[in-house]
Amino acid sequence: MSVMSSVLLLAQEQAPAPTRAEAPPLTAIWPILIVLGAACLSVLFEALLPKHLRWPGQVVLTLLTIVAAGVKLVTYVSGAPAAGETAMFGTLAVDRPALFLWGTLLALSLGAVLLIADRSVEPGGAFVATAAIRPGTVQDRAQVASTGMQTEVFPLTLFALGGMMVFCAANDLLTMFVALEVLSLPLYLMCGLARRRRLLSQEAAVKYFLLGAFASAFFLYGVALLYGYAGSVRLADISEAAAGSDRSDTLLFAGMGLLVVGLLFKAAVGPFHTWTPDVYQGAPTPVTAFMAACTKVAAFGGILRVLQVALESTQWEWRGVLWGVAIVSMVIGAVLGLTQTDVKRMIAYSSVAHAGFLLIGSIAVTEKGLSSTLFYLLTYGFTTIATFGVISLVRDSSGEATHLSQWAGLAKRSPLLAAVFTFLLLALAGIPLTSGFVGKFVVFEAALADGMGPLVVVALVASAVAAFFYLRVIVLMYFSEPAADGPTVTVPGAFTTAAITLGVIVTLLLGIAPAFALDWASSGVFAIR
């Protein structure tokens, strides 16, 4: 706490007193204001509405919030200055990459909220209030009908989304830290709200909280050291000090290392990924989808901004280290993914491998590296949400059937679901005519253009190894006999159907006609102010 207090005090001392002439323009940040304002309203809904009205009220409010924020974003983008602008007294940089990331987050959160809101796959919904039942107990249908769906998850989702949007556009490290906590704390709670497998869910929440707090400490200590070096927490001031200063580089490199460790943890980049498989497995599957897609976008948005704005002039010092981190992440994800017998843990290690691919694009501190990474985040997010939507439909008497042996012969039980899951797995593997192939292609192209040929070779080998465990699941579904007492495929409700359909359509369209998204991702660079 002493480190945080010192940083806050020093930041307050250096910040100029706002005047009437400096009033921040709100036009640029209306999407954030809408999301955070609706989150506060959602809390009031939870406190004031009768129990039977909470679910429809929260669902309508959340979906309208995302749509309204998206409309405001599109309206602003049409007339936004190409060079970007700052808002909230310079704490937020609303530039083209930030706008792309905001649009990606809103689109992905729409799919995730549809999964969260569904009450047909799991009777009464997938969530339960923490104090509603004892850990380890299972509610029957009568209990579920009497209690209804717990709706605390909706304000938590909106607060997390608002924190992610601020994190992507933060123009100084203190704003980034506050946004990191705003997006993280709701996720810690959401991971422990599973109606089934209560102990596993609560264990996941505790692990995520403890490791997340540890990573936040790294991040904050790095902020303190960088402030000691540059005399400022603004990214532009750190960049200026790093480009030409007679001060000792010890503070710079120590602060940079600690800061990047905190960011890599949130992005689930190996070897800072240890929370990922346990949390992905234990959290309610709709929360896992939201976390896997949206948190990855926010985390890499922060990584890109820090590396390309604050630390660009020192890239020759950190580039070699991040080469090694990217290789470790790809190897861990590909090799350990082969050993998994739980489909959610397998996708978790897949995300670690994909984080390594994304880090390759982030290391390429060029316009092409930036645009390719942004595009990859978009493609990976939609594929991931649809993947977890499919996983939620394969169930037995105890809930989701996530052990791979239970997926044997699934194509004979549900040919359509097996075909959809096959397509999504091929997209994650990077097979042509899917968005995954285009995403990897543009990232590897950017890396080759920036002289990272050896790293691309390692990435291609890791992709080939990772493809094996995707193909293993496909072979298991199509060429194995289903067990007599095997799981059933639940007929999805309208919300889950819409989420899966959205993910599949976007995955297909971005694999066949990616030009529009690539052009938008290439429309500008980070503003340095």
Short mmCIF file of C-alpha atoms in Angstrom, two decimals, residues 175-506:
data_model
loop_
_atom_site.label_atom_id
_atom_site.label_comp_id
_atom_site.label_asym_id
_atom_site.label_seq_id
_atom_site.Cartn_x
_atom_site.Cartn_y
_atom_site.Cartn_z
CA THR A 175 -5.32 5.00 -15.28
CA MET A 176 -4.27 1.66 -16.71
CA PHE A 177 -3.84 0.21 -13.22
CA VAL A 178 -7.25 1.43 -12.03
CA ALA A 179 -8.85 0.00 -15.19
CA LEU A 180 -7.01 -3.28 -14.62
CA GLU A 181 -8.58 -3.62 -11.19
CA VAL A 182 -12.03 -2.58 -12.44
CA LEU A 183 -11.97 -5.30 -15.09
CA SER A 184 -10.37 -7.94 -12.85
CA LEU A 185 -12.40 -7.79 -9.63
CA PRO A 186 -15.76 -8.60 -11.30
CA LEU A 187 -14.13 -11.51 -13.13
CA TYR A 188 -12.85 -12.97 -9.86
CA LEU A 189 -16.42 -13.01 -8.54
CA MET A 190 -17.96 -14.30 -11.77
CA CYS A 191 -15.62 -17.30 -11.81
CA GLY A 192 -17.09 -18.54 -8.53
CA LEU A 193 -20.78 -18.34 -9.47
CA ALA A 194 -21.23 -21.73 -11.16
CA ARG A 195 -24.43 -23.56 -10.25
CA ARG A 196 -22.77 -26.94 -10.90
CA ARG A 197 -19.35 -28.07 -9.66
CA ARG A 198 -19.43 -25.48 -6.91
CA LEU A 199 -16.15 -26.43 -5.23
CA LEU A 200 -14.28 -26.42 -8.54
CA SER A 201 -15.77 -23.04 -9.42
CA GLN A 202 -14.90 -21.47 -6.08
CA GLU A 203 -11.40 -22.93 -6.22
CA ALA A 204 -10.95 -21.34 -9.65
CA ALA A 205 -12.12 -17.97 -8.30
CA VAL A 206 -9.69 -18.11 -5.36
CA LYS A 207 -6.75 -19.10 -7.59
CA TYR A 208 -7.55 -16.35 -10.06
CA PHE A 209 -7.88 -13.78 -7.28
CA LEU A 210 -4.62 -14.70 -5.53
CA LEU A 211 -2.54 -14.88 -8.69
CA GLY A 212 -4.25 -11.77 -10.06
CA ALA A 213 -3.41 -9.82 -6.91
CA PHE A 214 0.19 -11.02 -7.19
CA ALA A 215 0.37 -9.86 -10.83
CA SER A 216 -1.21 -6.51 -9.91
CA ALA A 217 1.55 -6.01 -7.34
CA PHE A 218 4.16 -6.57 -10.06
CA PHE A 219 2.36 -4.07 -12.29
CA LEU A 220 2.10 -1.42 -9.57
CA TYR A 221 5.70 -1.79 -8.46
CA GLY A 222 6.73 -1.38 -12.11
CA VAL A 223 4.66 1.81 -12.29
CA ALA A 224 6.46 3.16 -9.21
CA LEU A 225 9.91 2.43 -10.67
CA LEU A 226 9.04 3.96 -14.03
CA TYR A 227 7.74 7.04 -12.25
CA GLY A 228 11.04 7.25 -10.40
CA TYR A 229 12.85 7.07 -13.73
CA ALA A 230 10.74 9.42 -15.86
CA GLY A 231 9.16 11.64 -13.21
CA SER A 232 5.78 10.92 -14.78
CA VAL A 233 3.33 8.09 -15.30
CA ARG A 234 2.21 9.33 -18.73
CA LEU A 235 3.21 7.00 -21.55
CA ALA A 236 4.45 9.86 -23.74
CA ASP A 237 6.66 11.22 -20.93
CA ILE A 238 8.14 7.78 -20.27
CA SER A 239 8.86 7.45 -23.99
CA GLU A 240 10.59 10.84 -24.05
CA ALA A 241 12.70 10.03 -21.00
CA ALA A 242 13.68 6.60 -22.35
CA ALA A 243 14.69 8.09 -25.72
CA GLY A 244 17.27 10.44 -24.26
CA SER A 245 18.09 10.68 -20.57
CA ASP A 246 21.25 10.67 -18.47
CA ARG A 247 19.51 8.88 -15.62
CA SER A 248 20.39 5.35 -14.58
CA ASP A 249 18.70 2.73 -16.73
CA THR A 250 18.29 0.42 -13.73
CA LEU A 251 14.94 1.95 -12.79
CA LEU A 252 13.81 1.89 -16.42
CA PHE A 253 14.54 -1.75 -17.09
CA ALA A 254 13.42 -2.99 -13.67
CA GLY A 255 10.15 -1.06 -13.94
CA MET A 256 9.67 -2.17 -17.53
CA GLY A 257 10.17 -5.82 -16.58
CA LEU A 258 7.73 -5.73 -13.67
CA LEU A 259 5.13 -3.83 -15.68
CA VAL A 260 5.29 -6.24 -18.61
CA VAL A 261 5.02 -9.26 -16.27
CA GLY A 262 1.71 -7.89 -14.95
CA LEU A 263 0.43 -7.39 -18.49
CA LEU A 264 1.55 -10.83 -19.68
CA PHE A 265 -0.24 -12.45 -16.75
CA LYS A 266 -3.53 -10.83 -17.70
CA ALA A 267 -3.03 -11.91 -21.34
CA ALA A 268 -2.33 -15.54 -20.25
CA VAL A 269 1.05 -15.59 -21.99
CA GLY A 270 3.28 -18.48 -20.90
CA PRO A 271 5.03 -18.90 -18.51
CA PHE A 272 2.65 -16.47 -16.75
CA HIS A 273 -0.33 -18.63 -17.63
CA THR A 274 -0.60 -20.88 -14.56
CA TRP A 275 -4.08 -19.62 -13.65
CA THR A 276 -5.50 -20.24 -17.10
CA PRO A 277 -6.35 -23.98 -17.27
CA ASP A 278 -7.81 -24.14 -13.75
CA VAL A 279 -9.90 -21.00 -14.17
CA TYR A 280 -11.13 -21.92 -17.65
CA GLN A 281 -12.19 -25.34 -16.35
CA GLY A 282 -13.78 -24.20 -13.09
CA ALA A 283 -15.57 -21.02 -14.13
CA PRO A 284 -19.10 -21.18 -15.58
CA THR A 285 -18.66 -21.75 -19.31
CA PRO A 286 -20.34 -18.45 -20.36
CA VAL A 287 -17.91 -16.61 -18.07
CA THR A 288 -15.02 -18.59 -19.53
CA ALA A 289 -16.13 -17.46 -23.00
CA PHE A 290 -16.32 -13.82 -21.90
CA MET A 291 -12.97 -14.03 -20.15
CA ALA A 292 -11.17 -15.91 -22.93
CA ALA A 293 -12.31 -13.52 -25.66
CA CYS A 294 -12.68 -10.07 -24.11
CA THR A 295 -9.88 -10.17 -21.52
CA LYS A 296 -7.44 -11.25 -24.23
CA VAL A 297 -8.46 -8.24 -26.34
CA ALA A 298 -8.08 -5.81 -23.44
CA ALA A 299 -4.77 -7.26 -22.25
CA PHE A 300 -3.12 -7.18 -25.67
CA GLY A 301 -4.55 -3.72 -26.28
CA GLY A 302 -2.65 -2.61 -23.18
CA ILE A 303 0.49 -4.50 -24.20
CA LEU A 304 0.47 -2.93 -27.67
CA ARG A 305 0.03 0.58 -26.27
CA VAL A 306 2.78 0.20 -23.68
CA LEU A 307 5.28 -1.34 -26.11
CA GLN A 308 4.57 1.00 -29.02
CA VAL A 309 4.06 4.26 -27.12
CA ALA A 310 6.05 4.17 -23.88
CA LEU A 311 8.82 1.68 -24.69
CA GLU A 312 9.32 1.90 -28.45
CA SER A 313 12.73 3.58 -28.14
CA THR A 314 14.01 0.74 -25.93
CA GLN A 315 12.81 -2.10 -28.17
CA TRP A 316 16.31 -3.43 -28.74
CA GLU A 317 16.57 -4.10 -25.01
CA TRP A 318 13.23 -5.87 -24.49
CA ARG A 319 12.75 -7.43 -27.89
CA GLY A 320 15.04 -10.41 -27.30
CA VAL A 321 13.39 -11.17 -23.96
CA LEU A 322 9.91 -11.14 -25.50
CA TRP A 323 11.17 -13.39 -28.30
CA GLY A 324 11.93 -15.95 -25.62
CA VAL A 325 8.58 -15.39 -23.88
CA ALA A 326 6.70 -15.88 -27.16
CA ILE A 327 8.56 -19.12 -27.86
CA VAL A 328 7.91 -20.43 -24.34
CA SER A 329 4.22 -19.56 -24.62
CA MET A 330 3.82 -21.31 -27.96
CA VAL A 331 5.69 -24.41 -26.79
CA ILE A 332 3.78 -24.65 -23.50
CA GLY A 333 0.43 -24.22 -25.22
CA ALA A 334 1.15 -26.71 -28.00
CA VAL A 335 2.89 -29.43 -25.95
CA LEU A 336 0.77 -29.37 -22.79
CA GLY A 337 -2.38 -29.10 -24.88
CA LEU A 338 -1.57 -32.57 -26.21
CA THR A 339 -1.75 -34.07 -22.72
CA GLN A 340 -5.16 -32.70 -21.73
CA THR A 341 -8.19 -34.92 -21.28
CA ASP A 342 -10.65 -32.11 -20.48
CA VAL A 343 -11.90 -30.09 -23.44
CA LYS A 344 -12.01 -26.79 -21.50
CA ARG A 345 -8.43 -27.25 -20.29
CA MET A 346 -7.42 -28.11 -23.85
CA ILE A 347 -8.87 -24.83 -25.11
CA ALA A 348 -7.10 -23.06 -22.22
CA TYR A 349 -3.72 -24.32 -23.40
CA SER A 350 -4.76 -23.46 -26.93
CA SER A 351 -5.25 -19.87 -25.72
CA VAL A 352 -1.71 -19.90 -24.28
CA ALA A 353 -0.37 -20.90 -27.70
CA HIS A 354 -2.45 -18.21 -29.38
CA ALA A 355 -1.12 -15.67 -26.88
CA GLY A 356 2.35 -16.53 -28.14
CA PHE A 357 1.24 -15.88 -31.73
CA LEU A 358 -0.29 -12.57 -30.68
CA LEU A 359 2.91 -11.59 -28.89
CA ILE A 360 4.79 -12.04 -32.16
CA GLY A 361 2.65 -9.33 -33.72
CA SER A 362 3.10 -7.15 -30.65
CA ILE A 363 6.90 -7.44 -30.82
CA ALA A 364 6.85 -6.16 -34.41
CA VAL A 365 6.71 -2.48 -33.52
CA THR A 366 5.42 -1.45 -36.93
CA GLU A 367 2.09 -0.37 -38.37
CA LYS A 368 1.67 -3.77 -39.96
CA GLY A 369 2.45 -5.49 -36.66
CA LEU A 370 -0.18 -3.38 -34.91
CA SER A 371 -2.91 -3.93 -37.50
CA SER A 372 -2.27 -7.68 -37.79
CA THR A 373 -2.45 -8.14 -34.01
CA LEU A 374 -5.70 -6.18 -33.82
CA PHE A 375 -7.18 -8.32 -36.58
CA TYR A 376 -6.01 -11.52 -34.89
CA LEU A 377 -7.74 -10.46 -31.65
CA LEU A 378 -11.00 -9.96 -33.54
CA THR A 379 -10.86 -13.35 -35.24
CA TYR A 380 -9.77 -15.27 -32.16
CA GLY A 381 -12.47 -13.71 -29.98
CA PHE A 382 -15.44 -14.71 -32.13
CA THR A 383 -14.13 -18.25 -32.66
CA THR A 384 -13.58 -18.69 -28.93
CA ILE A 385 -17.05 -17.53 -27.91
CA ALA A 386 -18.68 -19.92 -30.37
CA THR A 387 -16.39 -22.75 -29.19
CA PHE A 388 -17.42 -22.39 -25.56
CA GLY A 389 -21.04 -22.05 -26.63
CA VAL A 390 -20.80 -25.49 -28.25
CA ILE A 391 -19.02 -26.95 -25.20
CA SER A 392 -21.90 -25.85 -22.97
CA LEU A 393 -24.37 -27.99 -24.96
CA VAL A 394 -22.78 -31.42 -24.38
CA ARG A 395 -24.15 -32.54 -21.00
CA ASP A 396 -24.88 -35.47 -18.74
CA SER A 397 -26.74 -35.79 -15.45
CA SER A 398 -24.00 -33.93 -13.54
CA GLY A 399 -23.83 -30.99 -15.94
CA GLU A 400 -21.37 -30.31 -18.75
CA ALA A 401 -19.55 -33.36 -20.09
CA THR A 402 -16.10 -31.93 -20.69
CA HIS A 403 -13.96 -35.09 -20.51
CA LEU A 404 -12.77 -35.96 -24.01
CA SER A 405 -13.85 -39.59 -23.69
CA GLN A 406 -17.44 -38.36 -23.39
CA TRP A 407 -17.18 -36.69 -26.81
CA ALA A 408 -16.57 -40.02 -28.57
CA GLY A 409 -19.02 -40.59 -31.40
CA LEU A 410 -20.64 -37.18 -30.94
CA ALA A 411 -21.15 -36.88 -34.71
CA LYS A 412 -23.53 -39.86 -34.58
CA ARG A 413 -25.60 -38.25 -31.81
CA SER A 414 -25.62 -34.72 -33.24
CA PRO A 415 -24.11 -34.32 -36.72
CA LEU A 416 -24.82 -30.58 -36.84
CA LEU A 417 -23.12 -29.79 -33.52
CA ALA A 418 -20.13 -31.95 -34.44
CA ALA A 419 -19.82 -30.16 -37.80
CA VAL A 420 -19.94 -26.73 -36.14
CA PHE A 421 -17.35 -27.73 -33.54
CA THR A 422 -15.13 -29.20 -36.26
CA PHE A 423 -15.23 -25.94 -38.18
CA LEU A 424 -14.33 -23.95 -35.06
CA LEU A 425 -11.45 -26.29 -34.19
CA LEU A 426 -10.11 -25.97 -37.74
CA ALA A 427 -10.28 -22.18 -37.34
CA LEU A 428 -8.28 -22.38 -34.12
CA ALA A 429 -5.77 -24.57 -35.96
CA GLY A 430 -5.45 -21.97 -38.72
CA ILE A 431 -6.83 -23.96 -41.65
CA PRO A 432 -7.53 -21.95 -44.88
CA LEU A 433 -11.00 -20.49 -45.48
CA THR A 434 -11.30 -19.69 -41.77
CA SER A 435 -10.49 -16.47 -39.95
CA GLY A 436 -7.78 -18.29 -37.99
CA PHE A 437 -5.75 -18.81 -41.13
CA VAL A 438 -5.95 -15.16 -42.17
CA GLY A 439 -5.11 -14.01 -38.64
CA LYS A 440 -1.98 -16.13 -38.46
CA PHE A 441 -1.00 -15.23 -42.01
CA VAL A 442 -1.04 -11.46 -41.43
CA VAL A 443 0.78 -11.75 -38.08
CA PHE A 444 3.50 -13.95 -39.56
CA GLU A 445 3.75 -11.63 -42.58
CA ALA A 446 4.29 -8.64 -40.28
CA ALA A 447 6.91 -10.56 -38.31
CA LEU A 448 8.80 -11.56 -41.47
CA ALA A 449 8.76 -7.96 -42.70
CA ASP A 450 10.32 -6.92 -39.39
CA GLY A 451 13.15 -9.46 -39.57
CA MET A 452 11.74 -12.13 -37.27
CA GLY A 453 12.05 -15.12 -39.60
CA PRO A 454 13.36 -17.58 -36.96
CA LEU A 455 10.47 -16.74 -34.64
CA VAL A 456 7.98 -17.36 -37.45
CA VAL A 457 9.55 -20.78 -38.08
CA VAL A 458 9.06 -21.69 -34.41
CA ALA A 459 5.47 -20.44 -34.63
CA LEU A 460 4.76 -22.61 -37.67
CA VAL A 461 6.12 -25.70 -35.90
CA ALA A 462 4.03 -24.89 -32.81
CA SER A 463 0.96 -24.43 -35.02
CA ALA A 464 1.52 -27.86 -36.56
CA VAL A 465 1.88 -29.48 -33.12
CA ALA A 466 -1.21 -27.68 -31.80
CA ALA A 467 -3.20 -28.80 -34.83
CA PHE A 468 -2.76 -32.38 -33.65
CA PHE A 469 -4.88 -32.01 -30.53
CA TYR A 470 -7.60 -30.23 -32.50
CA LEU A 471 -7.63 -33.06 -35.03
CA ARG A 472 -7.65 -35.61 -32.19
CA VAL A 473 -11.02 -34.27 -31.04
CA ILE A 474 -12.38 -34.32 -34.59
CA VAL A 475 -11.29 -37.94 -35.06
CA LEU A 476 -12.83 -38.82 -31.70
CA MET A 477 -16.18 -37.30 -32.68
CA TYR A 478 -16.39 -38.92 -36.13
CA PHE A 479 -14.53 -42.23 -35.93
CA SER A 480 -15.39 -43.53 -32.45
CA GLU A 481 -18.51 -45.29 -31.26
CA PRO A 482 -20.60 -43.38 -28.71
CA ALA A 483 -20.95 -44.95 -25.28
CA ALA A 484 -24.36 -46.30 -24.41
CA ASP A 485 -24.54 -44.08 -21.34
CA GLY A 486 -22.81 -41.16 -23.03
CA PRO A 487 -23.86 -37.53 -22.76
CA THR A 488 -26.68 -35.93 -24.65
CA VAL A 489 -26.68 -32.75 -26.70
CA THR A 490 -28.99 -30.17 -25.22
CA VAL A 491 -31.16 -28.27 -27.67
CA PRO A 492 -29.88 -24.69 -27.37
CA GLY A 493 -32.18 -21.81 -26.62
CA ALA A 494 -32.45 -18.70 -28.76
CA PHE A 495 -29.65 -16.85 -26.95
CA THR A 496 -27.08 -19.65 -27.19
CA THR A 497 -28.06 -20.34 -30.79
CA ALA A 498 -27.58 -16.67 -31.65
CA ALA A 499 -24.17 -16.54 -29.94
CA ILE A 500 -22.88 -19.65 -31.71
CA THR A 501 -24.31 -18.56 -35.05
CA LEU A 502 -22.70 -15.12 -34.71
CA GLY A 503 -19.31 -16.66 -33.94
CA VAL A 504 -19.49 -19.14 -36.80
CA ILE A 505 -20.63 -16.57 -39.38
CA VAL A 506 -17.91 -14.07 -38.43
#
